[in-house]
Tab-separated table of C-alpha atoms in Angstrom:
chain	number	residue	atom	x	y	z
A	53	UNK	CA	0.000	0.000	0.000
A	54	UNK	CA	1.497	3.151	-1.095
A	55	UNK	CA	1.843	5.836	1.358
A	56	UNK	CA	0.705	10.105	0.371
A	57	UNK	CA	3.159	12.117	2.097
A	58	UNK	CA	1.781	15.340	3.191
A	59	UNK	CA	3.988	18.263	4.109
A	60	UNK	CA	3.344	19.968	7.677
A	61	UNK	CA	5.409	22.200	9.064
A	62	UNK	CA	5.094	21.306	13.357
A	63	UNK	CA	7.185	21.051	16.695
A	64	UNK	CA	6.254	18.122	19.075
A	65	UNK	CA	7.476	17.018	22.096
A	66	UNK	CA	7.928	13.102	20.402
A	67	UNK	CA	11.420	13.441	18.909
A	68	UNK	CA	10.730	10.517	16.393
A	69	UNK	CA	7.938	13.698	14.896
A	70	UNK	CA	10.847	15.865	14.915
A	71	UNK	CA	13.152	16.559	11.893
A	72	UNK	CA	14.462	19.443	10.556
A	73	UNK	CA	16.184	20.842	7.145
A	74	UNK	CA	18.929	23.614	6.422
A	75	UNK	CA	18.425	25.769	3.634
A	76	UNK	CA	21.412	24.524	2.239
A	77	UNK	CA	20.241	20.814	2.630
A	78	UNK	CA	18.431	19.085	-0.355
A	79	UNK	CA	15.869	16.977	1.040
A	80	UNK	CA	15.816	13.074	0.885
A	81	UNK	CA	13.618	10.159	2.241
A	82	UNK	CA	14.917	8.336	4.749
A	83	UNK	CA	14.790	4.779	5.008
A	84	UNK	CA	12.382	3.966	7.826
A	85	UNK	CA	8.919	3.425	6.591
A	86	UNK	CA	6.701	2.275	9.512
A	87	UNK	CA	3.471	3.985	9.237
A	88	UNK	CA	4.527	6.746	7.869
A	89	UNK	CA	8.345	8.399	6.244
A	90	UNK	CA	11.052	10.474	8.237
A	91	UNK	CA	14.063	12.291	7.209
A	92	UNK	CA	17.786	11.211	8.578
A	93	UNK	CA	18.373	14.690	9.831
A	94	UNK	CA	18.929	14.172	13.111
A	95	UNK	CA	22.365	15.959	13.294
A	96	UNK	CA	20.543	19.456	12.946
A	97	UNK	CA	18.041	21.138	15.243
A	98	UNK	CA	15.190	20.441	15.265
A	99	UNK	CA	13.081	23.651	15.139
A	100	UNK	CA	13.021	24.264	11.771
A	101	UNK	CA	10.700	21.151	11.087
A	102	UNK	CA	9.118	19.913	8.289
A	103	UNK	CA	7.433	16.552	8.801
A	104	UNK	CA	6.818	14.011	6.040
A	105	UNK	CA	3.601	11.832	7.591
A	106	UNK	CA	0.942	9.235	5.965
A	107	UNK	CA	-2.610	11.157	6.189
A	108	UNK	CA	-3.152	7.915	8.820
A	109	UNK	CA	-0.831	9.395	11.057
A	110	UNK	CA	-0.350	12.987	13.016
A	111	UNK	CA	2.583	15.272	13.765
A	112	UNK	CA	1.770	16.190	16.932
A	113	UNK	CA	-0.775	15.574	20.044
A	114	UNK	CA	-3.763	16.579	18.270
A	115	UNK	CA	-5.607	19.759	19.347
A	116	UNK	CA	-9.767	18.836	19.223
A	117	UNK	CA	-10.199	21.496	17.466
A	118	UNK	CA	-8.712	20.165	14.303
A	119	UNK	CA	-10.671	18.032	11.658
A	120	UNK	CA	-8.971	15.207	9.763
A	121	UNK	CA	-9.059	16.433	5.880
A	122	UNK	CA	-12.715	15.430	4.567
A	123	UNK	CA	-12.266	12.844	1.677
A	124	UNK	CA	-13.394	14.297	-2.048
A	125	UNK	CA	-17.176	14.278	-2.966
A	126	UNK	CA	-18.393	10.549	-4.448
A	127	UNK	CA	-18.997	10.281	-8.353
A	128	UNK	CA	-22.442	11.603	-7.821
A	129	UNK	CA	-20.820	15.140	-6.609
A	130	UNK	CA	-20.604	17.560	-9.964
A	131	UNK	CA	-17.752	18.993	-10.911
A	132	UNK	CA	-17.308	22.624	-10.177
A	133	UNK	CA	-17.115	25.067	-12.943
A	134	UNK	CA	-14.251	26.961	-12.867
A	135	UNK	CA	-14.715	30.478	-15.179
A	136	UNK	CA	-11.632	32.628	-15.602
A	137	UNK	CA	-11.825	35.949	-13.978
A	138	UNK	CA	-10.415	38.953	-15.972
A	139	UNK	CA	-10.834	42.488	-17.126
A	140	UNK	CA	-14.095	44.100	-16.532
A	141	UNK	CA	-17.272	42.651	-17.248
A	142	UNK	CA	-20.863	44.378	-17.802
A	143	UNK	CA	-22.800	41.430	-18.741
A	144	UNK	CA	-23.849	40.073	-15.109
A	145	UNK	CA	-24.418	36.670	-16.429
A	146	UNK	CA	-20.976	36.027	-17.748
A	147	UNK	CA	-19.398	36.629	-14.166
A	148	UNK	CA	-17.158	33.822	-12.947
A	149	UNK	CA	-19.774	31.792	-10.497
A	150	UNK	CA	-18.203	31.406	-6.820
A	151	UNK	CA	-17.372	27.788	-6.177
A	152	UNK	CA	-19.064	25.920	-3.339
A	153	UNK	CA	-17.586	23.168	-0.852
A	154	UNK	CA	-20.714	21.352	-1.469
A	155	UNK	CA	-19.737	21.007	-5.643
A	156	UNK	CA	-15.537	20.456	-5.358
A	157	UNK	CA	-13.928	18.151	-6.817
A	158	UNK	CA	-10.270	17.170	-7.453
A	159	UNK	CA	-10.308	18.061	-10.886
A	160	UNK	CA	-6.894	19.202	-12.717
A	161	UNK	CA	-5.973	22.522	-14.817
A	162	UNK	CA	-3.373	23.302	-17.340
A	163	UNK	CA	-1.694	25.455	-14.960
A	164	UNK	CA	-0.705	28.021	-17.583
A	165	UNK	CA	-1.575	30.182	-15.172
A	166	UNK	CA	-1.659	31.034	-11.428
A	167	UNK	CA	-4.865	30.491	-9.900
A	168	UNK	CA	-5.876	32.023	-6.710
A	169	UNK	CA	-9.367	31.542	-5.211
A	170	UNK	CA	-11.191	33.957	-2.893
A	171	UNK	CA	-14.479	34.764	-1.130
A	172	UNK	CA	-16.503	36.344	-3.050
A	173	UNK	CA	-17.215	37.716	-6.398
A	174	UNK	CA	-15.705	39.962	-8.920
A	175	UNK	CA	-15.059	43.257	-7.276
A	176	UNK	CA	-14.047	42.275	-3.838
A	177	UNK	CA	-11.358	43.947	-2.188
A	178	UNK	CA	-10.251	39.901	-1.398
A	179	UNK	CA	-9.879	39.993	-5.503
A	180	UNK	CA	-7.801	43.269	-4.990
A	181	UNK	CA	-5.646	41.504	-3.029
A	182	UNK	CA	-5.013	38.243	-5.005
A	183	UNK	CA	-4.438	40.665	-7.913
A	184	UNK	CA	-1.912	42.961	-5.807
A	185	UNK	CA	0.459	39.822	-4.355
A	186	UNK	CA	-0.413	38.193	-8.298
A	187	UNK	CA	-0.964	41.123	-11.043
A	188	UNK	CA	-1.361	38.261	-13.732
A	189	UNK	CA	-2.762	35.357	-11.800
A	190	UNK	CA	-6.432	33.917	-12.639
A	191	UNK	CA	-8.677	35.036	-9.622
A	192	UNK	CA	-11.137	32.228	-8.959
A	193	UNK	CA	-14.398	33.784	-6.796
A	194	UNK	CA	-16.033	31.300	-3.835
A	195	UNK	CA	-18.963	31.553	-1.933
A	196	UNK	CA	-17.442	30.540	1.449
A	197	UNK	CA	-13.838	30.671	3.139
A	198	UNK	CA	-13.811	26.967	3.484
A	199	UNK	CA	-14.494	26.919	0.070
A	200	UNK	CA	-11.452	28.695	-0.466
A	201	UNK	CA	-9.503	26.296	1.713
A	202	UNK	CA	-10.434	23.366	0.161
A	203	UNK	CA	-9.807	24.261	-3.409
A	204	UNK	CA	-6.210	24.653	-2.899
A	205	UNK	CA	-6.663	20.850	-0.923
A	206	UNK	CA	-8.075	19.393	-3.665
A	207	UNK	CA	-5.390	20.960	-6.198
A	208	UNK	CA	-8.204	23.356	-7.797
A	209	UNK	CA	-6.278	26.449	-7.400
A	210	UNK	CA	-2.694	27.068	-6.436
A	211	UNK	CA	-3.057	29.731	-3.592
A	212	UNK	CA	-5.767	31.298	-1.713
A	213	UNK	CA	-5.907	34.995	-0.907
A	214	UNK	CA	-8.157	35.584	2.732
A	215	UNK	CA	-8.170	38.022	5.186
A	216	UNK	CA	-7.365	37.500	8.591
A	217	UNK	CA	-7.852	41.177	10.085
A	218	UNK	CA	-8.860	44.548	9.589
A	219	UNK	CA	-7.547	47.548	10.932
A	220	UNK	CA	-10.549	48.950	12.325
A	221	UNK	CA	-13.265	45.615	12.802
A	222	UNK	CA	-9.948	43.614	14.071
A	223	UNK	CA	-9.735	39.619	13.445
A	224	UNK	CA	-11.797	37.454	10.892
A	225	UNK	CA	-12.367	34.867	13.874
A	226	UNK	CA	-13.766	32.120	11.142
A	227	UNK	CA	-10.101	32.336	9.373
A	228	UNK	CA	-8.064	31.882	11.947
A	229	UNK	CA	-10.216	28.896	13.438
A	230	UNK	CA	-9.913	27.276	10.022
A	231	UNK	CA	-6.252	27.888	9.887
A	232	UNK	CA	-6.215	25.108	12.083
A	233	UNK	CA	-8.805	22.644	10.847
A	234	UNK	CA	-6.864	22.494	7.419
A	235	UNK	CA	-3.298	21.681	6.349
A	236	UNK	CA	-2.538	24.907	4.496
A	237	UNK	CA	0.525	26.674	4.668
A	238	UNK	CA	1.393	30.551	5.182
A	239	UNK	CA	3.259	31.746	2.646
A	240	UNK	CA	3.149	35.298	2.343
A	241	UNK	CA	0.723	38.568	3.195
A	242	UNK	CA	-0.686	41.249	1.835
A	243	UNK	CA	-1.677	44.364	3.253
A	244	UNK	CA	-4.685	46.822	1.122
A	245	UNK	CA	-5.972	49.896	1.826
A	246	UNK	CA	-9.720	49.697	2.127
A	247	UNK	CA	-11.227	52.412	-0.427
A	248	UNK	CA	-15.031	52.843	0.077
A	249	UNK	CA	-17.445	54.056	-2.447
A	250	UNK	CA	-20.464	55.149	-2.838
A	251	UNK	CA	-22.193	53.529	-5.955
A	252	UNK	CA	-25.538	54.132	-7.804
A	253	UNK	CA	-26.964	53.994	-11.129
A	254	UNK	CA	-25.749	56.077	-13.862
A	255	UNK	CA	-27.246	59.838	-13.676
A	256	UNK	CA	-28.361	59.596	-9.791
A	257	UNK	CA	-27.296	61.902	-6.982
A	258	UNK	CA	-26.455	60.546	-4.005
A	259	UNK	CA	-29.192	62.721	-2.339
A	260	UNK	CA	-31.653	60.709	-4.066
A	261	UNK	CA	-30.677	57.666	-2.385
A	262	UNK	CA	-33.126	56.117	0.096
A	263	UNK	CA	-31.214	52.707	0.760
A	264	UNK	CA	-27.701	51.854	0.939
A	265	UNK	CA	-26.741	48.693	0.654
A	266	UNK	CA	-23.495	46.836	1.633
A	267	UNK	CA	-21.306	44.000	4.027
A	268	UNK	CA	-22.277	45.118	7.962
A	269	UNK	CA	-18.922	45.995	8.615
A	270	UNK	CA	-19.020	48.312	5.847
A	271	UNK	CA	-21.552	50.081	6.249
A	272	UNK	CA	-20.277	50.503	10.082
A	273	UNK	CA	-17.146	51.822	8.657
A	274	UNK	CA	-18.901	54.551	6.924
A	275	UNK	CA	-21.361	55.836	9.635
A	276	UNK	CA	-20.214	59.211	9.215
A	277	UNK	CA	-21.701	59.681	5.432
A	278	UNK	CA	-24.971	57.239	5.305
A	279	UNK	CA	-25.745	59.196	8.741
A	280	UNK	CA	-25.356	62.636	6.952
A	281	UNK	CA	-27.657	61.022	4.046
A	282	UNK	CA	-30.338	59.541	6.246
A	283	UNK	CA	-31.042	56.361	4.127
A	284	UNK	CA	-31.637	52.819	5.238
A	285	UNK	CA	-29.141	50.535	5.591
A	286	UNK	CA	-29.875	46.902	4.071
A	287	UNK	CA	-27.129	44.065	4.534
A	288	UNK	CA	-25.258	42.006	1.798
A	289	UNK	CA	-22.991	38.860	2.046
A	290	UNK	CA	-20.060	41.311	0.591
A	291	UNK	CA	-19.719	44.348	-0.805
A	292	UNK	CA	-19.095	43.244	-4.023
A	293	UNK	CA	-22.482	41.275	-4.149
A	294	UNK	CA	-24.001	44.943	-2.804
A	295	UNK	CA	-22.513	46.319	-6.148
A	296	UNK	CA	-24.460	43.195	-8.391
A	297	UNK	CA	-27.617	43.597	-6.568
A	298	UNK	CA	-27.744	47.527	-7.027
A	299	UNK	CA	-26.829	46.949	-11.260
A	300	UNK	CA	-29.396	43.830	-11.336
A	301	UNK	CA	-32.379	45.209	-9.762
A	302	UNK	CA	-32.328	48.746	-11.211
A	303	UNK	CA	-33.323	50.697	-8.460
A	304	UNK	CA	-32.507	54.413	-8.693
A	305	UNK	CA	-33.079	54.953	-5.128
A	306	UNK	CA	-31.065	52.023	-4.176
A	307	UNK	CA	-26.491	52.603	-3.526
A	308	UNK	CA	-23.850	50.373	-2.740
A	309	UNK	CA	-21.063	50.550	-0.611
A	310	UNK	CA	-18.151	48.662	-2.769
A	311	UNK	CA	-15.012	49.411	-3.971
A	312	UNK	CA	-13.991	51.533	-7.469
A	313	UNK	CA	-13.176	48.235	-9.201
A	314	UNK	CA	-16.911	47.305	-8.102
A	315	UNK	CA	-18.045	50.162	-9.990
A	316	UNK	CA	-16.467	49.480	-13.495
A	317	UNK	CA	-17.444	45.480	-13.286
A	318	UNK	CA	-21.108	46.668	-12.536
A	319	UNK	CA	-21.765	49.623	-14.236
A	320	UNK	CA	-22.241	51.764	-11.559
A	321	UNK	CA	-21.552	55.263	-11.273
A	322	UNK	CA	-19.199	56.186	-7.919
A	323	UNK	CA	-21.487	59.161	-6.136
A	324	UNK	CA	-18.768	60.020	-3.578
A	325	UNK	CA	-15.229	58.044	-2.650
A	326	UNK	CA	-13.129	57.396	0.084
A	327	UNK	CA	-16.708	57.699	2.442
A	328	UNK	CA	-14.793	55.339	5.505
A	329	UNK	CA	-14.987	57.148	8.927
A	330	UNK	CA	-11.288	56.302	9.162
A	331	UNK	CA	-8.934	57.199	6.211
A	332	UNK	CA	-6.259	54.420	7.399
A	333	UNK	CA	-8.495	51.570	7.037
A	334	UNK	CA	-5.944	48.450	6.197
A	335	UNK	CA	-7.035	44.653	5.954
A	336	UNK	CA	-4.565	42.407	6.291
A	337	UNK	CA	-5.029	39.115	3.975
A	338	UNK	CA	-2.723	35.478	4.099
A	339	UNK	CA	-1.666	33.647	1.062
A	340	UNK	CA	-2.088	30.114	1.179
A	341	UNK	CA	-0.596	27.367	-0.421
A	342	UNK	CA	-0.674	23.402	-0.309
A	343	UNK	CA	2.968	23.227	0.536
A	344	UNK	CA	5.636	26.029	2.620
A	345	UNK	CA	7.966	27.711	1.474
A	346	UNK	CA	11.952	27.324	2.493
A	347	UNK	CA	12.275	30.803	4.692
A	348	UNK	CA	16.051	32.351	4.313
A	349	UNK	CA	17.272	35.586	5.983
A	350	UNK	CA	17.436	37.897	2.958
A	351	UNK	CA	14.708	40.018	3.335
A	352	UNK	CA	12.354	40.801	7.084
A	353	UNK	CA	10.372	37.606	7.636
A	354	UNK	CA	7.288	36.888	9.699
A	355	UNK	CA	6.417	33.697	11.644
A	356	UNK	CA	2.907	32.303	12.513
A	357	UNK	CA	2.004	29.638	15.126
A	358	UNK	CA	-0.799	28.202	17.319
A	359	UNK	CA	0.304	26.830	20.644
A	360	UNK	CA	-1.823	25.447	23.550
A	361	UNK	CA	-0.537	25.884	26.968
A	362	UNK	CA	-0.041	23.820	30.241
A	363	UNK	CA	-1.739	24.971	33.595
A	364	UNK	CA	-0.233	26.985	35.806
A	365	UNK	CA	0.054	30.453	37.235
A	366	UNK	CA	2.273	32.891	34.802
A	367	UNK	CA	2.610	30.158	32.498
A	368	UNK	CA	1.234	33.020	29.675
A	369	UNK	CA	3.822	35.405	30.685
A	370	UNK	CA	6.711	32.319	30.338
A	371	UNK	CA	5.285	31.486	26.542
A	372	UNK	CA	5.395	35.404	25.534
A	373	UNK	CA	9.213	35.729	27.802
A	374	UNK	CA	11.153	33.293	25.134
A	375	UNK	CA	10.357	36.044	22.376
A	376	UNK	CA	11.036	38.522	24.663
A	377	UNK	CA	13.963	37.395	26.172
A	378	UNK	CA	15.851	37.149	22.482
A	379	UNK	CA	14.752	40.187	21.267
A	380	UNK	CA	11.745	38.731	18.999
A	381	UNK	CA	9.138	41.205	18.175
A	382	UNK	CA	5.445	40.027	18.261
A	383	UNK	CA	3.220	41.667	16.420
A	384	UNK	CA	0.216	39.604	16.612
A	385	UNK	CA	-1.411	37.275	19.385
A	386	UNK	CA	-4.659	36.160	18.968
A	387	UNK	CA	-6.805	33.751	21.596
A	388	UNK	CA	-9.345	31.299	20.322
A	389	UNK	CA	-11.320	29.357	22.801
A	390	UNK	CA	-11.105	25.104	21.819
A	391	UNK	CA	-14.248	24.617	19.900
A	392	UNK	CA	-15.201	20.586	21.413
A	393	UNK	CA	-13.322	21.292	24.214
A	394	UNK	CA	-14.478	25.278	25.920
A	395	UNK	CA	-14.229	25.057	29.494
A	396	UNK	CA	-11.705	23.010	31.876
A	397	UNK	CA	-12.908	22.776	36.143
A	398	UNK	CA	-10.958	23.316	38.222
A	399	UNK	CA	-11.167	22.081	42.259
A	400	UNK	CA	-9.866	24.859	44.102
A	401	UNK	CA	-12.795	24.696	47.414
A	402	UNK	CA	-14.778	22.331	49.004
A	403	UNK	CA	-17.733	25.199	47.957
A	404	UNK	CA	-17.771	24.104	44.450
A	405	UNK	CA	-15.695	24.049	41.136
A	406	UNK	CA	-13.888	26.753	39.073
A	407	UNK	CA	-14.856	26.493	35.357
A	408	UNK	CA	-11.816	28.104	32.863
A	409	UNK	CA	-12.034	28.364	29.022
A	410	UNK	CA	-9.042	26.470	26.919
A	411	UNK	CA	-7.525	28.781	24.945
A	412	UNK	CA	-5.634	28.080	21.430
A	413	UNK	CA	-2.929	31.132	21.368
A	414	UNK	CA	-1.932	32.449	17.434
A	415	UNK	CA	1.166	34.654	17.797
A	416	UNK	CA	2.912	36.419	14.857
A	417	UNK	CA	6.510	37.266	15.457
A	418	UNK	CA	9.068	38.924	13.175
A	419	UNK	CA	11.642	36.535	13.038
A	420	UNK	CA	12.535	33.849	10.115
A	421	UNK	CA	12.486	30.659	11.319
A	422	UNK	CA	16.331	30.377	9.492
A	423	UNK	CA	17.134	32.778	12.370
A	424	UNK	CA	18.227	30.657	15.340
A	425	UNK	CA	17.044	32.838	17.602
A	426	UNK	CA	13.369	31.993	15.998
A	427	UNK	CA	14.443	27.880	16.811
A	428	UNK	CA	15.879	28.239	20.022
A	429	UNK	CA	12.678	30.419	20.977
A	430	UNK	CA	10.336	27.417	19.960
A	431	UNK	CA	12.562	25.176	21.916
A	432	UNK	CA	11.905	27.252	24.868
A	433	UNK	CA	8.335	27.628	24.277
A	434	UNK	CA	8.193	23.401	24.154
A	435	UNK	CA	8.145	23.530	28.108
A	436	UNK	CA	4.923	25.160	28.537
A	437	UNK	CA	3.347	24.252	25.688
A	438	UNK	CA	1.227	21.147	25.213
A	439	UNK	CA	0.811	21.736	21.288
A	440	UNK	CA	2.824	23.935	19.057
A	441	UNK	CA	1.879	24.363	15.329
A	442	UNK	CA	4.160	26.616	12.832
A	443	UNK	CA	1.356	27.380	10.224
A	444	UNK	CA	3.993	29.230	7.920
A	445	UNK	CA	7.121	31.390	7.815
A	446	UNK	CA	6.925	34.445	4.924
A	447	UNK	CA	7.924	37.778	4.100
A	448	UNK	CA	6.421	40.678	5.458
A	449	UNK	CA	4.241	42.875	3.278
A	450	UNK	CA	5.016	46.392	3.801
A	451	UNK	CA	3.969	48.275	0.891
A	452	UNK	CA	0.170	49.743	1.013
C-alpha cells in the first residue's frame, strides 16, 4: 500500500515527529517506513521542522479542534465550474460563479496560469488583493472561506488569498479557526488599503438615495456619510455582491457601498469616494498554499504559530518571555477558545468548582524561522506548551 506524504510544518514534544532541514540541505527520504516516512536529519536542530507523515498518522498531540481532511465528494458530486476571472465585465451573467464546498472536486488545470481563489465575487477587495500579491494570476471567486480552503486541498487552485484582520473591525475569527482545521501553509501577506465608495446607477445623486446597501462591517465603517444622508441601511454577504444587486435590480433609489473596481465590473456610477470614517483603514489578507515555502534571511520575515498551553500560574507570561527574552518582536497574538473542548474545572474549594475556558494562542513574530534565535525560541516555548503548530514562515508585506 502506497503511502501520500503530506507536508506539515510542526514542533512536538515526540522526537521521532521531529526533523528538521537547512536551507542549504536538499531533502531526501529516509529509510524507515513504519506507518509513515522520516528524514535522517537528526544531526541538525530540530526547530526548523518539516514533517513528512501518511494522512493515517499525526505530527503532533492533536488539538480537538482540528478536523482530519474530509475525503473528495463521491462520483455523484458535480464537478465545479471553474470560469476565468479577468478584465471588466458588464454582462452580469458572464461573471465567474463562486465555487461551493458542497460542488468540489479534485479536478486538474493546465496550470498556464496562477490560480488564486477567494471569497466572493468579482469586485471584492479579497480579488484586490489576489491581484496585488499576483498582477497576472487567474482570480477564482467562492462563496465561502472553506471553500477557499479546500480548493487549494483538492489541487483546484494554487493559492488562496483571505483576510485575517482589519484595521478597524480587528480579526476574521472564522479564518483563523480554520487555519487550524486544514493543512494549508502561510506563505506570504498582503496588506490593502480599504477604499469605500459610494455607488448608484448612472445619472443619480447621491441625495436621491433612500437605501444603501453593503457588508455590515461596511456600512459601520462609513457611519459618518450614510448618517449625513439619512437612508436605510440593508445588509449584503459582501460588498461586491451589494454592487451586483444595485446593477441587477435597477433601483434608482437604491447605492452600494463597494469598492472603485466594483463600480467598473457593474456599471455603476461612484457618487462620492473614500466615504470610511477612518482614512487608514488596512485589511490584512494570508496567502495560502498546499505546501511552505523554504524561509532564508534575505529580506524581514514573519512567523505564525498556534500553541496550547499547560496549567499553571504565569505560564502566559513564560510562553510570551522566550520572544522577549531574544529580542523577537510580536506583532500579533490572537486567543481562540477550543471549539469541542471550551471550558476546563478546576477544584480549588470544598464550595464548588472553578470552570476556565481552553484557549488556542496564534502569535505572529518577526523573526525567520532560518534565524536561530526563531528555533531556540520554539525550543523554549516546548516547556509550557502542550501543542505547538508553525502554520507558515513568509515575508512581510510592507507596501500599502
Amino acid at each position: 500500500m502506497a503511502l501520500k506524504l503530506v507536508p506539515i510544518w510542526a514542533c512536538c514534544t515526540n522526537q521521532q515527529h521531529c526533523c528538521t532541514y537547512p536551507q542549504s540541505l536538499k531533502l531526501g527520504y529516509g529509510s524507515r517506513l513504519s506507518g509513515s516516512s522520516f528524514l535522517n536529519l537528526r544531526a541538525h536542530k530540530k526547530w526548523e521542522c518539516l514533517v513528512l507523515l501518511s494522512e493515517t498518522e499525526r505530527a503532533i498531540t492533536p488539538v480537538e479542534d482540528e478536523q482530519p481532511l474530509a475525503p473528495p465528494g463521491d462520483a455523484s458530486v458535480q464537478e465545479a465550474q471553474i470560469i476565468q476571472s479577468k478584465g471588466f465585465h458588464r454582462d452580469l451573467q458572464s461573471l465567474p460563479k463562486p465555487l461551493s464546498a458542497t460542488y468540489l472536486s479534485s479536478g486538474q488545470h493546465d496550470g498556464s496560469n496562477v490560480r488564486v481563489a477567494y471569497q466572493g465575487i468579482p469586485g471584492a477587495y479579497s480579488e484586490a488583493a489576489a491581484l496585488k500579491a499576483y498582477p497576472k494570476c487567474e482570480t477564482v471567486p467562492c462563496d465561502q472561506f472553506e471553500a477557499a480552503f479546500k480548493a487549494v486541498e483538492l489541487w483546484l487552485v494554487d493559492k488562496a488569498v483571505l483576510p485575517i484582520e482589519n484595521s478597524v473591525a480587528g480579526s476574521i475569527h472564522r479564518n483563523y479557526d480554520l487555519l487550524l482545521r486544514h493543512r494549508l501553509h502561510i506563505v506570504g501577506e498582503v496588506q490593502l488599503l480599504v477604499n469605500h465608495c459610494l455607488l448608484g446607477l448612472p445619472g443619480i445623486r447621491k441625495e436621491e438615495l433612500k437605501r444603501v446597501v453593503s457588508h455590515p462591517q461596511a456600512l459601520e465603517q462609513c457611519n459618518i456619510m450614510l448618517n449625513e444622508l439619512g437612508v436605510a441601511r440593508l445588509s449584503s454577504d459582501d460588498t461586491s455582491s451589494a454592487a451586483q444587486i444595485v446593477a441587477s435590480e435597477g433601483k434608482r433609489d437604491t447605492g452600494a457601498v463597494a469598492s472603485a473596481r466594483a463600480a467598473e465590473i457593474y456599471g455603476l456610477s461612484i457618487l462620492a469616494e473614500r466615504i470610511q470614517d477612518d482614512p487608514d483603514n488596512i485589511t490584512r489578507f494570508l496567502i495560502l498554499a498546499r505546501e511552505p515555502i523554504i524561509s532564508g534571511t534575505d529580506r524581514p520575515y514573519k512567523t505564525s504559530i498556534v500553541f496550547t498551553l499547560e496549567e499553571g500560574p504565569g505560564v502566559l507570561f513564560k510562553a510570551l518571555a522566550v520572544f522577549a527574552l531574544r529580542e523577537i518582536n510580536l506583532t500579533k497574538i490572537e486567543s481562540r477558545p477550543q471549539k469541542k473542548r471550551p471550558l476546563r474545572v478546576v477544584d480549588d474549594s470544598n464550595k464548588g468548582s472553578a470552570k476556565y475556558f481552553d484557549y488556542l494562542f496564534y502569535i505572529d513574530f518577526e523573526a525567520s524561522m532560518a534565524d536561530p534565535r526563531a528555533q531556540y525560541a520554539l525550543e523554549h516555548l516546548q516547556e509550557f506548551a502542550r501543542f505547538i503548530r508553525v502554520l507558515g514562515c513568509y515575508p512581510m508585506d510592507k507596501n500599502l
